[in-house]
Coordinates of C-alpha atoms and ligand atoms in Angstrom, one line a residue:
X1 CA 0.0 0.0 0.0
X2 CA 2.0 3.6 -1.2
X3 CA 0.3 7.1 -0.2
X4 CA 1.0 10.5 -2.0
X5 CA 2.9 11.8 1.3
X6 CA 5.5 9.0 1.3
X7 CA 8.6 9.6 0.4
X8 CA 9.4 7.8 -3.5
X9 CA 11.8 5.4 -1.6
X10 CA 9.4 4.6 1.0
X11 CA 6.1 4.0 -1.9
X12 CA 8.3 1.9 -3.8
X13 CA 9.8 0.1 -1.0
X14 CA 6.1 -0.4 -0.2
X15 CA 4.9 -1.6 -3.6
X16 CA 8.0 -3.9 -4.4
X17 CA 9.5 -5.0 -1.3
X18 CA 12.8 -3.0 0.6
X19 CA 15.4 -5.8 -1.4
X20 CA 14.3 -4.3 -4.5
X21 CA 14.8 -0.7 -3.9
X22 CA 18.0 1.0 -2.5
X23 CA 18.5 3.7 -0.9
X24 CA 20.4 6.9 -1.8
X25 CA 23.3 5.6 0.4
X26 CA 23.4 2.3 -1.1
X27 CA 23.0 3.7 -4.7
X28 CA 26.2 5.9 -4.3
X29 CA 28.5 2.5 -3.6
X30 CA 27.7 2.1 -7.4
X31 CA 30.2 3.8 -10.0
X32 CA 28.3 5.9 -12.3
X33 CA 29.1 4.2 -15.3
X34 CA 31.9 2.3 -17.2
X35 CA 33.0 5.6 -18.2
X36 CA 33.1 7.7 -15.0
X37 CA 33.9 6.3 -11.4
X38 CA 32.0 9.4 -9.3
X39 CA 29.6 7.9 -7.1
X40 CA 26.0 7.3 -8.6
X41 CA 23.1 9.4 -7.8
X42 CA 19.3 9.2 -7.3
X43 CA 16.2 9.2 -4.7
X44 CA 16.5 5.3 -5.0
X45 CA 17.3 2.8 -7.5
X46 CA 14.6 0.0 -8.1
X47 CA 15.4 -3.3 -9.3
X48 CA 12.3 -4.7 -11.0
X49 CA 12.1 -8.8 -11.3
X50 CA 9.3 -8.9 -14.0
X51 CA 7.9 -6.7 -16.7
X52 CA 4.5 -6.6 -14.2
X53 CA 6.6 -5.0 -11.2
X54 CA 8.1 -2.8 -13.4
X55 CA 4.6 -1.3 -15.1
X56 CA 3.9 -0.7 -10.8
X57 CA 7.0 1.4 -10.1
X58 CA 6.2 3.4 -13.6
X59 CA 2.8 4.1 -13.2
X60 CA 3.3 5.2 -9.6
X61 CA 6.5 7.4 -10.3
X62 CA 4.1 8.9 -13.3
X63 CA 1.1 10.0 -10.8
X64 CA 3.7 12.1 -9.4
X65 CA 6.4 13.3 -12.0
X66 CA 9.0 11.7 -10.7
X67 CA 11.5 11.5 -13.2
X68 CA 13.1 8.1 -13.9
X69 CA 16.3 6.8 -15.8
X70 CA 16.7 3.7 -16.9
X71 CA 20.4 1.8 -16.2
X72 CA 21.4 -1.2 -18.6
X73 CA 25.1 -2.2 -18.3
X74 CA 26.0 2.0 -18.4
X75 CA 28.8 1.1 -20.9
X76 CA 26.9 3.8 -22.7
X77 CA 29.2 6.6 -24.1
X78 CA 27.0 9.6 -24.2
X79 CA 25.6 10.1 -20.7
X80 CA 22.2 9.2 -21.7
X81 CA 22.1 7.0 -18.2
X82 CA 23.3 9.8 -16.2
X83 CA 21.2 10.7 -13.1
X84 CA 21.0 13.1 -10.2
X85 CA 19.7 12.9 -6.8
X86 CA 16.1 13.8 -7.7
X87 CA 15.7 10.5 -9.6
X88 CA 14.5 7.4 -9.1
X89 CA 16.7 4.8 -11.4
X90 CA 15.4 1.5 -12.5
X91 CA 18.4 -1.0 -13.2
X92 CA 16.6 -4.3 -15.6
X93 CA 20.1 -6.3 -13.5
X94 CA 17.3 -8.2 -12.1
X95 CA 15.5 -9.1 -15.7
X96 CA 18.5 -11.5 -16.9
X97 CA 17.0 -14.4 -18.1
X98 CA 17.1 -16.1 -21.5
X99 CA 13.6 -17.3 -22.1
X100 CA 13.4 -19.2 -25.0
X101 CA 15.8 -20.5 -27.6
X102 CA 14.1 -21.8 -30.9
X103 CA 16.7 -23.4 -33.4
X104 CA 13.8 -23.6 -36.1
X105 CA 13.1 -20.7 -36.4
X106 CA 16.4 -19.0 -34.8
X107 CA 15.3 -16.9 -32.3
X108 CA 16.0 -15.9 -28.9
X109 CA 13.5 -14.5 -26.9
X110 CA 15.3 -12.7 -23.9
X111 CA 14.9 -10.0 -20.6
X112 CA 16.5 -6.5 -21.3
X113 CA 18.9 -7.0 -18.6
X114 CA 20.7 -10.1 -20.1
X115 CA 24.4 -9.0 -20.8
X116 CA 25.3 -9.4 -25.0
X117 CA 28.4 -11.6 -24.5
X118 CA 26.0 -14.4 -22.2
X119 CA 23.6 -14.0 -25.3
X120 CA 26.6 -14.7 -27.5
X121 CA 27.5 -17.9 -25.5
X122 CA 24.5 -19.6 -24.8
X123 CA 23.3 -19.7 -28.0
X124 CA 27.0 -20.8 -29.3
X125 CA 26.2 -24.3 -27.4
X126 CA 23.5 -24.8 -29.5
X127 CA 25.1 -23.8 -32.6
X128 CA 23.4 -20.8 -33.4
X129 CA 25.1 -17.4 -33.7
X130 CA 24.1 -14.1 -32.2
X131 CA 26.6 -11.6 -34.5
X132 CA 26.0 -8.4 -32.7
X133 CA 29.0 -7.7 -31.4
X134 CA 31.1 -5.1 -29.8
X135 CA 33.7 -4.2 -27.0
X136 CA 31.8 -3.7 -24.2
X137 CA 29.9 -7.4 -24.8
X138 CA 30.7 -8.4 -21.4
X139 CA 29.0 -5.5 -19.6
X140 CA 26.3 -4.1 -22.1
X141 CA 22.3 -5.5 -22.2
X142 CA 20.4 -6.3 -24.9
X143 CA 17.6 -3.9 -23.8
X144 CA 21.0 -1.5 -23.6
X145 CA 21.7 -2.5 -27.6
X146 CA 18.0 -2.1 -28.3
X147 CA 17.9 1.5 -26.5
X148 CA 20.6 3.0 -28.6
X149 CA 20.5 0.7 -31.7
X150 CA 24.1 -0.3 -31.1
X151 CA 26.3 -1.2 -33.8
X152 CA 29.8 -2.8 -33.6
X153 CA 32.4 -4.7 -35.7
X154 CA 29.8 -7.0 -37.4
X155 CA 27.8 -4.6 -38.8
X156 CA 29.1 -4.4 -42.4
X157 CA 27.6 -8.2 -42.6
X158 CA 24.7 -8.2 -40.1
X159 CA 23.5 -4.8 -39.6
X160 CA 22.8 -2.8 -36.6
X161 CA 20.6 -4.2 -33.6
X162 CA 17.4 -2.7 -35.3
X163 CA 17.9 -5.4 -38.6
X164 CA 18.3 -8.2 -35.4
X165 CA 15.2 -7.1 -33.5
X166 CA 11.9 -9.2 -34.8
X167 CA 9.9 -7.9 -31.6
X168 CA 9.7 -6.9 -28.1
X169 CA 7.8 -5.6 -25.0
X170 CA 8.3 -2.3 -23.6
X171 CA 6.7 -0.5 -20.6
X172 CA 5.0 2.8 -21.2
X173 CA 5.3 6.0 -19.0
X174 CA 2.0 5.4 -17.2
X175 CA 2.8 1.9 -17.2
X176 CA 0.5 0.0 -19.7
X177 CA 2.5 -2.4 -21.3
X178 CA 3.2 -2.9 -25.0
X179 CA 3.8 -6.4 -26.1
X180 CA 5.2 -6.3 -30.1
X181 CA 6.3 -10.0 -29.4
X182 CA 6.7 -10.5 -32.7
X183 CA 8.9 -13.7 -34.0
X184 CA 8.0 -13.7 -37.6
X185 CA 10.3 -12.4 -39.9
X186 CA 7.7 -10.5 -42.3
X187 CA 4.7 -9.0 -40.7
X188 CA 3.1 -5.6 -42.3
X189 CA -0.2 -5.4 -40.0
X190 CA 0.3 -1.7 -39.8
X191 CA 2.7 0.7 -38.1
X192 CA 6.0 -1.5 -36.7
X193 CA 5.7 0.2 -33.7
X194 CA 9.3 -1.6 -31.9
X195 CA 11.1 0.9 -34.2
X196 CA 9.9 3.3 -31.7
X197 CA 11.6 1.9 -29.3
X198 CA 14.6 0.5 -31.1
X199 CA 17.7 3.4 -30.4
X200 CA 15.1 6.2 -28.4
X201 CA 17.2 5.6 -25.7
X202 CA 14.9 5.3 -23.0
X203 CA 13.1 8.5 -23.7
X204 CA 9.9 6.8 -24.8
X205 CA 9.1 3.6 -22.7
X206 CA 11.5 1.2 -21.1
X207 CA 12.4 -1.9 -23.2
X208 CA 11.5 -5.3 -20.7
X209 CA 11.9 -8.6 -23.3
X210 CA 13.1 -8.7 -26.6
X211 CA 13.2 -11.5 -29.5
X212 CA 16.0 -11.6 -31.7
X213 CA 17.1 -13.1 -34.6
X214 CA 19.8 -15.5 -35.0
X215 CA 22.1 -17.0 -37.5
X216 CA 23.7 -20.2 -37.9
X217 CA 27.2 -20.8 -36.7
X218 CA 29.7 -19.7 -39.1
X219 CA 31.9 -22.9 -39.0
X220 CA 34.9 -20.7 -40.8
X221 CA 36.4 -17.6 -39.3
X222 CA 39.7 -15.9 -41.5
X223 CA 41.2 -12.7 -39.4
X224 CA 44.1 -10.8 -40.5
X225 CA 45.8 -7.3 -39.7
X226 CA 47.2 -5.2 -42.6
X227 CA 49.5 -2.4 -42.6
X228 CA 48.8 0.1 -45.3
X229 CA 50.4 3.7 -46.5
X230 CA 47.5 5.8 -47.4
X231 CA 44.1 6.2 -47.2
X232 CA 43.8 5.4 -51.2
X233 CA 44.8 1.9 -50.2
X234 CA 41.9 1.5 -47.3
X235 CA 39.6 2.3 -50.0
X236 CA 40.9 0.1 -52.2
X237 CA 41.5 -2.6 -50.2
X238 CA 37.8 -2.2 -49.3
X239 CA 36.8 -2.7 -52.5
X240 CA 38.7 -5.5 -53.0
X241 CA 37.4 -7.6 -50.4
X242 CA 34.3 -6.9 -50.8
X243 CA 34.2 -7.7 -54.0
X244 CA 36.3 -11.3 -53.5
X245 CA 35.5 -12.4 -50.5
X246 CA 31.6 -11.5 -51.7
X247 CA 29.1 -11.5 -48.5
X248 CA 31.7 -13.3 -46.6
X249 CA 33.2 -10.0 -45.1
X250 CA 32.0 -9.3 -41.4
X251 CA 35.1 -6.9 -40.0
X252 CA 36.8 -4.3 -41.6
X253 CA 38.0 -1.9 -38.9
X254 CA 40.3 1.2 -39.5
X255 CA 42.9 2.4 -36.7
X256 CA 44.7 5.7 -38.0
X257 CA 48.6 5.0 -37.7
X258 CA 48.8 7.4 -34.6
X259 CA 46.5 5.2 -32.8
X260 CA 48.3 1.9 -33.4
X261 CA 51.2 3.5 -32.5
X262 CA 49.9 4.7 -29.0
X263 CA 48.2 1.6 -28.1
X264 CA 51.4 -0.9 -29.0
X265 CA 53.4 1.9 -27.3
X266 CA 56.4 -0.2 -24.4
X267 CA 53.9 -1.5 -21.7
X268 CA 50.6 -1.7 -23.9
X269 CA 49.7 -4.5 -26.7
X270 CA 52.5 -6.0 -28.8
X271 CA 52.3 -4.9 -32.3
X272 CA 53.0 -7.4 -34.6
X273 CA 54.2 -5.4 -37.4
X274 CA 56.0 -2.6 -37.6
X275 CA 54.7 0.9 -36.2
X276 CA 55.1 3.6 -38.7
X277 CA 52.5 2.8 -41.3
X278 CA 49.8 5.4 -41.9
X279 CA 47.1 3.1 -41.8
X280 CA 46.4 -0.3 -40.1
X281 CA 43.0 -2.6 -41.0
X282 CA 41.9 -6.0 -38.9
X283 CA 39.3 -7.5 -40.9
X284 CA 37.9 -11.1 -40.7
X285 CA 35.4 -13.1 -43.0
X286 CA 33.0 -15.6 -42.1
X287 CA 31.6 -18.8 -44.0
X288 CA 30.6 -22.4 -44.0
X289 CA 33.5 -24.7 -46.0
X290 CA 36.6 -24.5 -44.2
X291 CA 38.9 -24.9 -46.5
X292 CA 37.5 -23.3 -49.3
X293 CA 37.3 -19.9 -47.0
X294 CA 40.9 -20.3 -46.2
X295 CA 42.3 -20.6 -49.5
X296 CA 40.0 -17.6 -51.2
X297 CA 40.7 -15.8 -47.7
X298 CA 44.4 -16.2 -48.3
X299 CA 44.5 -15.6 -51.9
X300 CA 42.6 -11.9 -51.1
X301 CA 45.4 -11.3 -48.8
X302 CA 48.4 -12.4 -50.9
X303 CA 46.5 -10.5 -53.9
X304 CA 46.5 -7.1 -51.8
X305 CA 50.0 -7.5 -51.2
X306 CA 51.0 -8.2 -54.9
X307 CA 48.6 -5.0 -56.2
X308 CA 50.6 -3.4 -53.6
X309 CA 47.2 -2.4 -52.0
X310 CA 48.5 -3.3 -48.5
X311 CA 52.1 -3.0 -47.1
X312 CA 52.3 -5.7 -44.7
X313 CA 49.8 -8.7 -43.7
X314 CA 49.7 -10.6 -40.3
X315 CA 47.4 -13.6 -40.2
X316 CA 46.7 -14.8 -36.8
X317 CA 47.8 -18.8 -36.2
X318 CA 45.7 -19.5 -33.0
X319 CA 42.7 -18.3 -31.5
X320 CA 44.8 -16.1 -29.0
X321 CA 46.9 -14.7 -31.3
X322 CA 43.5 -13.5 -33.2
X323 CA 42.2 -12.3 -29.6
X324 CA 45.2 -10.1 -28.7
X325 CA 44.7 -9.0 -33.0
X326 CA 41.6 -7.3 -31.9
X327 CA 42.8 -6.5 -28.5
X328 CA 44.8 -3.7 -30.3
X329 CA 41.6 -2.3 -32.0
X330 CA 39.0 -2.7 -29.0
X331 CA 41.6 -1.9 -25.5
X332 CA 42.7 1.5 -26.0
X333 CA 43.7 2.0 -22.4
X334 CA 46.6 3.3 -23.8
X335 CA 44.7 6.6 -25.2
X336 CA 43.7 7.6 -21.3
X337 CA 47.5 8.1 -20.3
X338 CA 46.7 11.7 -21.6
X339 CA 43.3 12.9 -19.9
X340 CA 41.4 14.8 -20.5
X341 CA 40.0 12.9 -23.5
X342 CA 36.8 13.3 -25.4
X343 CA 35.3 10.7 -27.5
X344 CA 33.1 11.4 -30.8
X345 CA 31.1 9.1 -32.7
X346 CA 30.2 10.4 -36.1
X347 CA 29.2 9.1 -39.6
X348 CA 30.2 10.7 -43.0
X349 CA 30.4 8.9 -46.5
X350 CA 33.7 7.4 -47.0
X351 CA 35.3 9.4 -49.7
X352 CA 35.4 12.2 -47.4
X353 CA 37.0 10.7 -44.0
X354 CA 40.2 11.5 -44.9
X355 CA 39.8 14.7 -45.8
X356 CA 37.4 15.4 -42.9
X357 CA 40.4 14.1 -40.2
X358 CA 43.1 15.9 -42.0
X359 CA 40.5 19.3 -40.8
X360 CA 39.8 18.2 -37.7
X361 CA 42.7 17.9 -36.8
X362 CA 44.1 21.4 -38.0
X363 CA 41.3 23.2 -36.6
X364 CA 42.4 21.8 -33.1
X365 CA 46.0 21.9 -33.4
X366 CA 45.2 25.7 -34.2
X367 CA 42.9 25.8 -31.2
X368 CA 45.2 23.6 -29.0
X369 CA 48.9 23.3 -30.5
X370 CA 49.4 19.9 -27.9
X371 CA 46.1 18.5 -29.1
X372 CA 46.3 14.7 -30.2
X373 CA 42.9 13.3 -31.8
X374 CA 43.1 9.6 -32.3
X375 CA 40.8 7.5 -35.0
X376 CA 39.6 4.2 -35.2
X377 CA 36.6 3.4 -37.3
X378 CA 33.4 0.7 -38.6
X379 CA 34.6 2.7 -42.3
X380 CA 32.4 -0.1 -44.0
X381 CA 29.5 1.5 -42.2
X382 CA 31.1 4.7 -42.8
X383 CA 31.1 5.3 -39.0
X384 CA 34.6 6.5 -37.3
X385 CA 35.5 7.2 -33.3
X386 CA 37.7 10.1 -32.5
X387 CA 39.2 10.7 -28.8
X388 CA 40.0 14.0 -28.8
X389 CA 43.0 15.1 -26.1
X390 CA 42.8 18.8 -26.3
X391 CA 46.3 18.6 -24.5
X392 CA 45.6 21.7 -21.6
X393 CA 43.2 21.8 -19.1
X394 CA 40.4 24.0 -18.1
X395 CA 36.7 24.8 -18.2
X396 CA 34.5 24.5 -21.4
X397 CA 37.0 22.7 -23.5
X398 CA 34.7 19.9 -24.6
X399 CA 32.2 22.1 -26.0
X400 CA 35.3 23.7 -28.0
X401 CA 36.4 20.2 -29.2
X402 CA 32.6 19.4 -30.1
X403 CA 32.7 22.8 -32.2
X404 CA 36.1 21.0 -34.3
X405 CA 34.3 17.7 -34.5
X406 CA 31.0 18.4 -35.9
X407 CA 31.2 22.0 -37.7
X408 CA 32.6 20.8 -40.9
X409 CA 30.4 17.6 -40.4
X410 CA 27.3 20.0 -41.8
X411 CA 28.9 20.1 -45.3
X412 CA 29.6 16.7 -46.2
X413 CA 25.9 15.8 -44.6
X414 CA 27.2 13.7 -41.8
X415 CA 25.5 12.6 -38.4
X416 CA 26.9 13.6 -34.9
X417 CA 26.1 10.1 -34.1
X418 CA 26.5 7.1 -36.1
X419 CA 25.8 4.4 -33.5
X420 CA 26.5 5.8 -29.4
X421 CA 22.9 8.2 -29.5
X422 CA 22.2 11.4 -28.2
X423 CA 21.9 11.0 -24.4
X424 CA 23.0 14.5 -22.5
X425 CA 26.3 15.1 -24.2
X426 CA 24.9 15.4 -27.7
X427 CA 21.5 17.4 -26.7
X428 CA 22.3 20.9 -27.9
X429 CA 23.8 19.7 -31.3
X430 CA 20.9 17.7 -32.5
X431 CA 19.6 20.4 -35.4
X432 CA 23.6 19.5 -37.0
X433 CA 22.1 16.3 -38.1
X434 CA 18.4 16.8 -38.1
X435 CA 16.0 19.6 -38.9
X436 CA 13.6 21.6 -37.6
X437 CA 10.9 19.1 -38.2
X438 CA 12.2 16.2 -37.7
X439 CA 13.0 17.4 -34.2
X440 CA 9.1 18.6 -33.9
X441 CA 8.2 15.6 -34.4
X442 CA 10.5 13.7 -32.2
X443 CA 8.8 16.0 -29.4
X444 CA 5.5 15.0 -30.8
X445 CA 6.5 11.3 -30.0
X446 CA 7.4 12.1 -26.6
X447 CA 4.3 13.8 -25.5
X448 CA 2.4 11.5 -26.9
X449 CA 4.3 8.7 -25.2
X450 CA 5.3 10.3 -21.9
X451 CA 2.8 13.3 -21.4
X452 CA 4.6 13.6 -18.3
X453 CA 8.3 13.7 -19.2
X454 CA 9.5 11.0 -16.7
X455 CA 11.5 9.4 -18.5
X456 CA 15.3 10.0 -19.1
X457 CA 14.1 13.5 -18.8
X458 CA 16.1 15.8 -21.2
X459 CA 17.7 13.2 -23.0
X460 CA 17.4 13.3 -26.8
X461 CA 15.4 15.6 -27.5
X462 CA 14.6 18.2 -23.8
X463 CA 10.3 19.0 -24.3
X464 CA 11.3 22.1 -23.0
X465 CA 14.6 24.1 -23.0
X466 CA 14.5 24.3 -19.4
X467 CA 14.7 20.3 -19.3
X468 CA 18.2 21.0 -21.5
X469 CA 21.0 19.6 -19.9
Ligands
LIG501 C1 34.7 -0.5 -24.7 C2 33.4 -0.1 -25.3 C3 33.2 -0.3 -26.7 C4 32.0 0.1 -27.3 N1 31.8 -0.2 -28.6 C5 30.6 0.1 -29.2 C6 30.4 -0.2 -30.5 O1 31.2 -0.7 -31.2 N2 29.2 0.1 -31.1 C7 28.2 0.7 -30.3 O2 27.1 0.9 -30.8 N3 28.4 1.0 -29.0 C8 29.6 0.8 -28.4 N4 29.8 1.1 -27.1 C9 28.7 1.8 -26.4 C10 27.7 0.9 -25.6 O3 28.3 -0.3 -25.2 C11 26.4 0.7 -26.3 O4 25.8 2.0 -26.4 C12 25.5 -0.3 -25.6 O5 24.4 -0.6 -26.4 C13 24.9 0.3 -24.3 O6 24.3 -0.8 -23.6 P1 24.1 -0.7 -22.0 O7 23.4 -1.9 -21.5 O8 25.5 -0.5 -21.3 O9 23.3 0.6 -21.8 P2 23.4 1.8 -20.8 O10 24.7 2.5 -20.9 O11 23.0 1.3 -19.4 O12 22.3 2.8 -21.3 C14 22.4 3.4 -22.5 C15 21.1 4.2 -22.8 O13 20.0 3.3 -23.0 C16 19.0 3.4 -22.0 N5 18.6 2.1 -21.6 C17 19.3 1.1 -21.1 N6 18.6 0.0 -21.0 C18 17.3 0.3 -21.4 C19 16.1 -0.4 -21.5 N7 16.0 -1.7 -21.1 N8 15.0 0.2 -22.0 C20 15.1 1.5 -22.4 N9 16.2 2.2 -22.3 C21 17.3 1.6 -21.8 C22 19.7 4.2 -20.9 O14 18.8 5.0 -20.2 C23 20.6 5.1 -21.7 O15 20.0 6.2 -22.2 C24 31.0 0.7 -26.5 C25 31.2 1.0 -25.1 C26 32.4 0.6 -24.6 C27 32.6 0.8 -23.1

């Protein structure tokens, strides 16, 4: 039994029990995310078990506008789960169970809180293949990957998480519950409405179970690193295995030569080839027929050598050997030596990322003459990651860096986020990569969803300016 004059902790206490709910004390032994080790914030955080508790603690913290953020594995890069002490956070920790498994039709029907690599795993034993994948696998949920459409190194092959999602429940603001438990791969009865929810990142209902599609085990896997001398050769090289290793191609990541050179710096990852190339490429390529993959896998390779497309080619021998490959390209400790450091996210055709780097990079070594800005990028997907170091310290430099990073973005028609969202950080340059209307009605959404603005209040898109971060 709640009443109005309770305190939040105390009603939801009350409606779901005192071990579900902690108190602010409790909630600040948590780290506020992956990214950021301050002490988290909030009224309470609430730990729902089932979709049914969860449509309770919404409905009662929307008869009274309290505003609620929603926590997945808060590997998220763009403070869209940060929270302060006026709001009550629901963690899905508790919601972490794989369902269903059907190898027929190859779908996995499972909780939002379940972590991506334990969804990787389990359906491995059954030889089935979930090929979402990225770096933070071990700590990010699906209902995480879901709420900001995540991408990763697959996506060239597989697509983002919204070509993987065939349906899914998610709880509304007042707490009715919409189940789009949909399996099937084709179904046109009307408006799809899990796109709503697929990468709104918790602004329009909170994302409870989810059923995914699956693939069948590839039963070959070819990896390789190359070392190349200009950005002409990443293209080409592109082209080239696309076009001979055909749909087989599932990685083609890009690390600028600074990069590998930071990360395989003396007391980081060992580089296994030499350091002063402009360019370095780890790309791998799936299939069925073992041997056949391997020889047209190695024939690409020994091909981009003799067009003198590539430099140098490593190909691992061993599984570890191909784990500490892509160890170099996913642990990047190394960048953090130097702090503070920013990191972008943005999307731009491919013909103009070199050019776009090479002006990044002057406008903040003009700004900032110790600046370093690092690259790594999905270029298939035409998506590339920047860690900015403005090398000086002091107030407002971030919002200087943003001004470097996604100014000349406007000319070339490129997005402020390709796959990490909007959250807080990106708020105020939403109208870079979307107009006026399109932002209208992203507001219209929201109010039509969450009348109220509980949730992941001024996230996205802020109702009203004063609900700006
Ligand atoms: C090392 C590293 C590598 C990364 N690489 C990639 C990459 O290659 N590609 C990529 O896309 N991202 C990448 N990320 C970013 C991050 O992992 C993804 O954004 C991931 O999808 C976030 O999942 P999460 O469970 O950690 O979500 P959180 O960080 O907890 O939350 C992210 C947002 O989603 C909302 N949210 C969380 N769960 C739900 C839910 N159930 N319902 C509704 N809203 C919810 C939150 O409120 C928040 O706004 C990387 C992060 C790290 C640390």
């Amino acid at each position: 039994m709640t009443t109005p004059h309770q305190s939040i902790f105390d009603a939801l206490s009350a409606a779901l029990g005192s071990d579900a709910v902690l108190d602010p004390g409790r909630v600040a032994d948590r780290a506020t995310s992956y990214w950021n080790p301050a002490p988290m914030q909030a009224a309470a955080l609430v730990r729902p078990r089932t979709t049914a508790e969860l449509s309770a603690v919404l409905k009662l913290c929307n008869e009274r506008g309290q505003s609620v953020v929603t926590h997945g594995g808060l590997t998220g890069c763009v403070e869209g789960a940060i929270s302060d002490s006026r709001d009550v956070i629901v963690s899905l920790e508790r919601m972490n169970a794989i369902e269903e498994i059907d190898s027929i039709g190859r779908t996995a029907t499972v909780q939002a809180g379940v972590a991506l690599q334990k969804l990787q795993e389990t359906v491995r034993e059954q030889g089935l293949y979930f090929p979402l994948d990225l770096g933070a696998r071990g700590s990010c949920t699906i209902g995480g990957n879901v709420a900001t459409n995540a991408g990763g190194i697959n996506v060239i092959r597989y697509g983002m998480m919204r070509q993987r999602v065939l349906g899914l429940e998610a709880v509304l603001a007042d707490g009715r519950i919409v189940s789009s438990m949909n399996r099937m791969l084709k179904n046109n009865a009307g408006y799809d409405l899990k796109h709503l929810f697929i990468g709104s990142e918790g602004t329009l209902g909170i994302v409870t179970r989810v059923i995914v599609q699956l693939e069948e085990a590839p039963s070959s896997r070819n990896s390789a690193m190359l070392a190349l001398d200009s950005f002409a050769q990443v293209t080409s090289l592109l082209r080239h295995v696309q076009k001979s290793l055909g749909g087989k191609l599932c990685a083609f990541e890009v690390m600028w030569g600074q990069y590998f050179h930071t990360v395989t710096a003396p007391g980081f990852h060992r580089a296994p080839m030499g350091r002063d190339h402009a360019f370095y490429v780890m790309l791998e390529a799936e299939g069925a027929q073992p041997e056949a993959d391997q020889e047209g896998f190695l024939a690409t390779m020994e091909q981009a050598l003799e067009q003198q497309i590539a430099a140098d080619v490593v190909i691992p021998g061993s599984e570890t050997e191909r784990r500490a490959l892509w160890e170099i390209r996913e642990n990047f400790q190394a960048l953090y030596e130097h702090k503070p450091i920013f990191l972008y996210d943005v999307s731009l055709p491919i013909r103009d990322m070199d050019a776009y780097i090479r002006e990044v990079q002057q406008r903040l070594k003009a700004r900032w003459p110790d600046s370093i800005c690092n690259v790594i990028g999905h270029i298939g997907d035409g998506n590339l990651h920047l860690f900015v170091h403005p090398g000086t310290e002091g107030e407002g430099l971030h919002k200087l860096a943003d001004d470097d990073v996604y100014l000349p973005l406007q000319a070339i028609g490129g997005s402020i986020s390709a796959e990490h969202g909007i959250g807080t950080e990106k708020c105020a340059r939403l109208p870079i990569s979307r107009s006026a209307i399109e932002i209208e009605l992203m507001r219209t959404l929201k109010r039509t969803l969450d009348p109220g603005g509980i949730l992941n209040r001024g996230k996205v898109v802020a109702l009203q300016a004063a609900d700006a971060a």
